Amino acid sequence: MGEKNLEIVQDQTATEPNGQISHLALDIGGSLIKSVYFCRSDSSGSGDDQDHECSANGGCAKKRPAIEGSLHFAKLETSKIDQCLETIKSMKLQFNGFVHQNNTIEDNTIKDTSFIKATGGGAHKFADLFKEKLGITLEKEDEMDCLVAGANFLLKAVRQEAFTYIDGVKEFVQIDHNDLYPYLLVNIGSGVSMIKVDGDGLFERVSGTSIGGGTFWGLGNLLTKCKSFDELLELSHRGNHRVIDMLVGDIYGGMDYSKVGLPSRAIASSFGKAISEDKELDDYKPEDIARSLLRMISNNIGQISYLNALRFGLKRIFFGGFFIRGQSYTMDTISVAVNFWSKGEAKAMFLRHEGFLGAMGAFVSYDKQRLDDLLAKESLQLQVRTSPPVDTDYQSPLNGESIENETINCIIHTA
Amino acid sequence: MTGFKEDPVLGTNDMIVNKEGSGTETGSSSRPPVVDKAREEGQSGRDMAGNSIHRSGSRPQLDLSKAAIQGNFEERDPTILLPNQSDDISHLALDIGGSLIKLVYFSRREDRSNNDKRTKTLQEKLGISNGSRRSFPVLGGRLHFVKFETAKINECLEFISSKQLHCGGVDVCNGLLGAAANNNAVIKATGGGAYKFADLFKERLGVSLDKEDEMDCLVAGANFLLKAIRHEAFTHMEGQKEFVQMDDNDLFPYLLVNIGSGVSMIKVDGDGKFERISGTNVGGGTYWGLGKLLTKCKSFDELLELSQRGDNRTIDMLVGDIYGGTDYNKIGLSASTIASSFGKAISDQKELEDYSPEDISLSLLRMISYNIGQIAYLNALRFGIKRIFFGGFFIRGHAYTMDTISFAVHFWSKGEMQAMFLRHEGFLGALGAFMSYEKHGLDDLMVHQLVERFPMGAPYTGGKIHGPPLGDLNEKISWMEKFVLKGTEITAPVPMAPSGTTGLGGFEVPSSKGATLRSDASALNIGVLHLEPTLEVFPLLADLKTYEPNTIDLSDHNELEYWFTVLSDHMPDLVDKAVASEGGTDDAKRRGDAFARAFSAHLARLMEEPAAYGKLGLANLLELREECLREFHFVDVYRSIKQRENEASLAVLPDLLMELDSMSEETRLLTLIEGVLAANIFDWGSRACVELYHKGTIIEIYRMSRNKMQRPWRVDDFDLFKERMLGSGDKKPPPHKRALLFVDNSGADIVLGMLPLARELLRRGTEVVLVANSLPALNDVTAMEVPEIVAEAAKHCDILRRAAEAGGLLVDAMITNSDGSKENSSPVPLIVVANGCGSPCIDLRQVSSELAAAAMEADLIILEGMGRSLHTNFNARFRCDALKLAMVKNQRLAEKLIQGNIYDCVCRYEPAN
């Protein structure tokens, strides 16, 4: 899918008038590479329409020149890093504004001074590769910083970013900017990080678990013949976990264990039925296995998140990371887990751009350092002009991907 | 064990009558004189051959140590594996799980109704009027822990049937065998199988299963264990077990995490007060289920074993994999931390077959254990609970599992909390079901009333039954021979490197142990719990909480190895003596071989896993050997040696007493202490000393030894002691009211050492209580033997005679030659008391009630000999004056304890406060 998606994006950018890609930021994770890039539109530099926008930082922007354009989101499997490099090369990124100050425009050909903001473990791992193949330096941003910055930005800048998902019903939550903090940010990548966020740049990784997206995909890869994460997800949608999971009812003869408040449908032991002697792996449907896996992992993450939120008295838990992908069943399971363990006190919330928090954060970090250097006292401010929640049929299992095709129109003030 | 009953001369009832006689001053004239008894004894000793036990019942004057005799029976009773058919009455509770059936059953020992009378008599002697000091609500007996595979439920049913366990019924107070007629017998049971197999039990055994709630049982079981068993809980970090002593008053609340198919987390606030606060569906079933799908393992244990050899780095994505081998320092994640379990298995090119099952199993194990540890920690945190106990079948004493869980708890709590495990973790449910009987009486049981013993099969089976139940000694021996020869079904343990390498902590890569290590190698063995209601805490201990009997900590591997070598080297000689003591018959030889095998197996098991039997001290090890001998019906290995030495020493006693009487008080006191130290050289437990014996007669060695007593001794508080005894200048301190003398060896040690010292105390008006072993251990003198020795000595000494009469020791002698005894208004008594144990050492947390009673008014304790004053109690503090006397007959111990040399002496005097 990765390649295809990127192509779509490329197509889109190609259709954009004057589509000039700049400000690329990458989040190179263990499984996926996520990218956010800014595409200049025609009117960039006009600076006419910025005063009716609300700044992401809450302040009111002065009238000044702005670059107008749109933010694009794309992702690719990390194992296909070579394709990624090719794509970036073909994108012919205009690194205007991203060259060290002491270089002139003419020196732009001197590639070793070009850089891209990047985060994620791969930013370290593949630094040499980028240098060698593209002559681009990866400017490493701390992963956690990026995650938080990305989430903070999105939660404040995009009106309908957060939503709850209960029993198949998606409901956007209006976030009061003055009452955003503290919240728990659960980023489900290959592993899971749980971060308590107290403000801009104010956060602490309070917990985590090694049972995350990588586990789902890894175990799924071993147990089924699925070739991709998404295929596995799709399978899970059609499965029945009761074939494999041991339910409370299985133990108590179909009855609830009411004494301790466990309904008969509750999973007592994930994969607990797979211990049956006369059955082997081939006797189970991949769909059922995928479903059981998904439930196990989502439920576990939901539970640990809730316990951590409880510990710090956090009312809001936002779940993000590529594991979720707007996958309704995943979100549902996590919501149920949070709801169950908190006895309805806490609600799981999700972010529309969940997979791109890190990349977004890396992108935002351009603001703070390099642009200041180049543009003197000018600061980059992304202003969201329109952010239409175009995806109306979110319930369909996989259309979380539509996010990747979505753009956020915005303006970068340059004066 | 039938010796007592079959005794043609004296039955139990005779004993009682006799004792009552001795309690009243007049006594009965029908008793033959002690001297005759002794002679008779001597003869029977010589031609005794197989009838070894005959002796024990034939001495009316031994009444004080009846408890010991019973204990003696007790010890020869069969064990977990080989219970005797003649168990009086039992009751049974079951926990029928998906893979294992756990049984807890209780076998009561003989009726002890006569015990109270005896105790009363003793109390009169000791001047204790409070008759209601302690009534025993608890029956003496043994609690057995046994397990079967659920798949082999037939074996379990046969076991129950052959032992008539199902006939015990609920009411322990009712008749014994008559209960078999009870068709409405009910057995308490828990676990899923309690429903599933109810019909089968009804059909095959005619009993109904009374189902108890699983969680109730778990909690009841855990509460009982944590309160009643010392060192039940342990921590497990980096492969090291450390036993933790729970404070009864500070046990609650705790979090009990039961890891079965799923995981339940239960907050326990007290007896019957608990709440399931959390749980997770990722548990043992997940491990087994996923493991089964991913590997071809046929059993849970196989899967666990695979994990021993795995390397999870091939499958798990580590922090280092993401960050190019560097730590993510900012948030404290090391490169070896698992970032994503199975995260590497997403590779396109590889399929299931490309990964080794070992790696998969380990990765799974870590994932699940770590997750459980984390969720448990978060829940404990939430409720402010400091202690988390993990149990359930998932753990199975598996080192990596425990390490991973411990690591998780430690990591997340930043060292604030500890994961703890329970030695009896597999039996929580069964024990809880057992507790649910209304009249078990176990609620009142105190920790000091329980003694755990490890029968011969313990090192091999860990409670699992192999083969049909064995009825008698012969079958036991056969079993022992068979499995050692065959070595098929049950693998003999292989001595391994120190346990430090058993498992590495956290997420580090485990070292490969190769295929020799059994998956349950680090599992702990469970012994039989002996319920001894008469045991009590020695009341004169200064601080029970800090008291630790063992001076030598065997968790030091070098120490362990040293003592194991000592014991192993000593074995051939011991077996020879043991066989000779039983007449050297073929039967005795066969038993001797079986003993050697059984004890070697214990040693091998303990070398492999020093914590296998719980907290291991030198005292435990030495007692284990004695218990093992008793198990194979070697009642008293050193009997003839002891007799010979007693006789030889008694022969020279009059001369010694005369010599002493000619001295000044001050010289005499020093000579007496020198004598105790010198006589302590006679110790068959010391190899060095045994070699000495070939070089001269007892008295020669004694005199030589005494002459060498050059003060100052290595530890020399004599002057302090002297001052307390004799005062300084004109100040004469009052004599002690009552002195407890813990005696050590037979022969010169007691006759020429302790007895003259006792005599001196008596002369000064101090009551003397000679405290001796209840059961034989090496050549230690037993409480049974002491009165005879005293009687013999009393023939030559008025002081001893009068005191012995006053103490009721010389019933018969009194009749023959003490008509004028009333003239001496009230001589201070000399009393003999059994200490309640059968080991060369003594754990003062568990002593006989008569010793505890005798201690009440004591203001001086004298501990003599290595076992009781060095190996144990060297650091013990008492509420009264204490004198510890011993000759160190072991170079290593001398260096370690007193920075001295072999044959150095210790005279440590610690006044009360």
XYZ file of N, CA and C in Angstrom, chain B residues 798-884:
261
model
N 25.122 -38.215 96.886
C 23.900 -37.862 97.607
C 23.198 -36.665 97.005
N 24.009 -35.720 96.591
C 23.411 -34.497 96.037
C 22.532 -34.850 94.850
N 23.129 -35.624 93.955
C 22.375 -36.005 92.774
C 21.175 -36.865 93.136
N 21.369 -37.731 94.076
C 20.285 -38.643 94.434
C 19.079 -37.873 94.975
N 19.351 -36.992 95.904
C 18.234 -36.279 96.507
C 17.519 -35.393 95.473
N 18.342 -34.769 94.663
C 17.745 -33.892 93.663
C 16.933 -34.700 92.643
N 17.477 -35.840 92.285
C 16.787 -36.675 91.313
C 15.482 -37.203 91.893
N 15.527 -37.533 93.160
C 14.296 -37.978 93.827
C 13.277 -36.853 93.829
N 13.747 -35.702 94.196
C 12.838 -34.556 94.254
C 12.258 -34.266 92.874
N 13.036 -34.566 91.845
C 12.553 -34.318 90.491
C 11.784 -35.481 89.930
N 11.596 -36.502 90.728
C 10.798 -37.629 90.263
C 11.543 -38.540 89.330
N 12.824 -38.393 89.277
C 13.578 -39.226 88.351
C 13.859 -40.607 88.923
N 13.867 -40.686 90.230
C 14.268 -41.945 90.856
C 13.126 -42.574 91.612
N 12.054 -42.800 90.930
C 10.896 -43.372 91.579
C 11.277 -44.627 92.347
N 11.911 -45.498 91.633
C 12.178 -46.802 92.218
C 13.281 -46.726 93.262
N 14.284 -45.989 92.943
C 15.378 -45.851 93.879
C 14.886 -45.257 95.191
N 13.968 -44.335 95.059
C 13.441 -43.678 96.233
C 12.837 -44.697 97.188
N 12.164 -45.650 96.580
C 11.507 -46.643 97.401
C 12.520 -47.495 98.153
N 13.587 -47.834 97.477
C 14.543 -48.725 98.114
C 15.403 -48.038 99.168
N 15.839 -46.825 98.908
C 16.782 -46.301 99.896
C 16.535 -44.852 100.331
N 15.314 -44.403 100.238
C 15.141 -43.013 100.651
C 14.082 -42.878 101.736
N 14.068 -43.809 102.639
C 13.086 -43.732 103.713
C 13.211 -42.448 104.495
N 14.423 -42.038 104.656
C 14.626 -40.840 105.462
C 14.674 -39.570 104.665
N 14.116 -39.607 103.481
C 14.265 -38.450 102.604
C 13.563 -37.216 103.134
N 12.553 -37.458 103.975
C 11.799 -36.302 104.452
C 12.619 -35.403 105.373
N 13.682 -36.001 105.912
C 14.485 -35.205 106.846
C 15.065 -33.980 106.166
N 15.419 -34.179 104.910
C 15.942 -33.056 104.143
C 14.760 -32.278 103.592
N 14.455 -31.199 104.251
C 13.146 -30.567 104.070
C 12.719 -30.447 102.607
N 13.457 -29.688 101.820
C 13.047 -29.574 100.425
C 14.260 -29.423 99.527
N 14.813 -30.547 99.132
C 15.963 -30.461 98.236
C 15.520 -29.905 96.885
N 16.420 -29.152 96.232
C 16.053 -28.635 94.910
C 16.045 -29.801 93.929
N 15.065 -29.798 93.051
C 14.924 -30.958 92.165
C 15.838 -30.901 90.935
N 16.161 -32.086 90.489
C 16.818 -32.251 89.196
C 15.786 -32.882 88.261
N 15.542 -32.211 87.176
C 14.479 -32.647 86.276
C 15.072 -32.896 84.908
N 14.477 -33.827 84.195
C 14.888 -34.048 82.811
C 13.725 -33.701 81.902
N 14.017 -32.956 80.878
C 12.961 -32.514 79.982
C 13.394 -32.775 78.543
N 12.474 -33.240 77.744
C 12.770 -33.451 76.323
C 12.563 -32.137 75.582
N 13.461 -31.854 74.643
C 13.397 -30.550 73.989
C 12.449 -30.500 72.793
N 11.961 -31.652 72.398
C 10.994 -31.658 71.295
C 11.627 -31.838 69.927
N 12.935 -32.028 69.880
C 13.499 -32.217 68.542
C 14.459 -33.390 68.473
N 14.811 -33.727 67.281
C 15.675 -34.864 67.047
C 16.808 -34.509 66.123
N 17.442 -33.428 66.450
C 18.508 -32.913 65.601
C 19.694 -32.537 66.474
N 20.885 -32.530 65.924
C 22.037 -32.102 66.723
C 21.983 -30.615 67.069
N 21.115 -29.893 66.385
C 20.980 -28.465 66.658
C 19.618 -28.217 67.307
N 19.374 -26.994 67.685
C 18.044 -26.711 68.215
C 17.545 -25.343 67.756
N 16.323 -25.384 67.265
C 15.630 -24.168 66.858
C 14.703 -23.791 67.995
N 15.035 -22.745 68.681
C 14.285 -22.421 69.899
C 12.911 -21.817 69.626
N 12.570 -21.719 68.363
C 11.211 -21.276 68.067
C 10.237 -22.430 68.173
N 10.772 -23.637 68.192
C 9.914 -24.803 68.213
C 10.435 -25.822 69.207
N 10.030 -25.657 70.444
C 10.468 -26.604 71.457
C 9.247 -27.249 72.103
N 9.493 -28.315 72.834
C 8.376 -29.016 73.446
C 7.702 -28.115 74.484
N 6.443 -28.408 74.722
C 5.730 -27.572 75.685
C 6.292 -27.757 77.080
N 6.833 -28.956 77.344
C 7.390 -29.148 78.685
C 8.658 -28.325 78.876
N 9.422 -28.192 77.807
C 10.597 -27.333 77.925
C 10.166 -25.876 78.118
N 9.152 -25.495 77.352
C 8.656 -24.126 77.484
C 8.171 -23.883 78.907
N 7.488 -24.884 79.451
C 6.986 -24.736 80.815
C 8.146 -24.654 81.802
N 9.130 -25.520 81.602
C 10.278 -25.538 82.507
C 11.044 -24.223 82.463
N 10.992 -23.578 81.295
C 11.761 -22.354 81.129
C 11.148 -21.177 81.872
N 9.876 -21.326 82.211
C 9.168 -20.206 82.806
C 9.896 -19.574 83.985
N 10.405 -20.400 84.855
C 11.028 -19.829 86.046
C 12.541 -19.914 86.015
N 13.063 -20.232 84.851
C 14.510 -20.364 84.752
C 15.171 -18.994 84.663
N 16.306 -18.853 85.312
C 17.051 -17.605 85.194
C 18.489 -17.833 84.739
N 18.756 -19.065 84.349
C 20.066 -19.362 83.765
C 19.904 -20.437 82.692
N 20.528 -20.164 81.552
C 20.527 -21.168 80.492
C 21.958 -21.527 80.182
N 22.230 -22.820 80.144
C 23.564 -23.220 79.701
C 23.406 -24.067 78.438
N 23.914 -23.554 77.349
C 23.877 -24.293 76.090
C 25.244 -24.913 75.893
N 25.264 -26.212 75.653
C 26.544 -26.873 75.519
C 26.666 -27.584 74.173
N 27.836 -27.529 73.616
C 28.131 -28.282 72.398
C 27.978 -27.448 71.146
N 28.645 -27.894 70.094
C 28.658 -27.153 68.842
C 27.267 -26.955 68.252
N 26.515 -28.045 68.248
C 25.223 -27.990 67.567
C 24.302 -26.936 68.142
N 24.265 -26.882 69.472
C 23.268 -26.019 70.107
C 23.790 -24.643 70.504
N 25.106 -24.530 70.594
C 25.606 -23.211 71.002
C 26.455 -22.524 69.935
N 26.854 -23.266 68.872
C 27.628 -22.623 67.810
C 26.882 -22.627 66.476
N 26.581 -23.836 65.987
C 25.837 -23.910 64.718
C 24.518 -23.176 64.823
N 23.914 -23.366 65.952
C 22.689 -22.597 66.207
C 22.866 -21.844 67.512
N 22.169 -20.776 67.619
C 22.041 -19.999 68.865
C 23.293 -19.270 69.328
N 24.345 -19.304 68.528
C 25.560 -18.596 68.926
C 25.247 -17.113 69.133
N 24.383 -16.604 68.304
C 24.026 -15.184 68.403
C 22.690 -14.937 69.099
N 22.109 -16.015 69.611
C 20.798 -15.856 70.236
C 20.920 -15.074 71.540
N 19.936 -14.255 71.790
C 19.911 -13.477 73.033
C 18.743 -13.933 73.887
N 18.992 -13.956 75.181
C 17.957 -14.455 76.079
C 17.596 -13.425 77.141
N 16.442 -13.672 77.730
C 15.978 -12.761 78.779
C 16.644 -13.044 80.120
N 17.350 -14.165 80.172
C 18.011 -14.491 81.436
C 19.495 -14.683 81.163
N 20.242 -14.972 82.199
C 21.667 -15.230 82.011
C 21.849 -16.433 81.093
N 22.828 -16.335 80.241
C 23.062 -17.451 79.326
C 24.544 -17.732 79.225
N 24.871 -19.015 79.311
C 26.254 -19.440 79.176
C 26.336 -20.417 78.012
N 27.220 -20.114 77.070
C 27.373 -20.994 75.914
C 28.756 -21.622 75.954
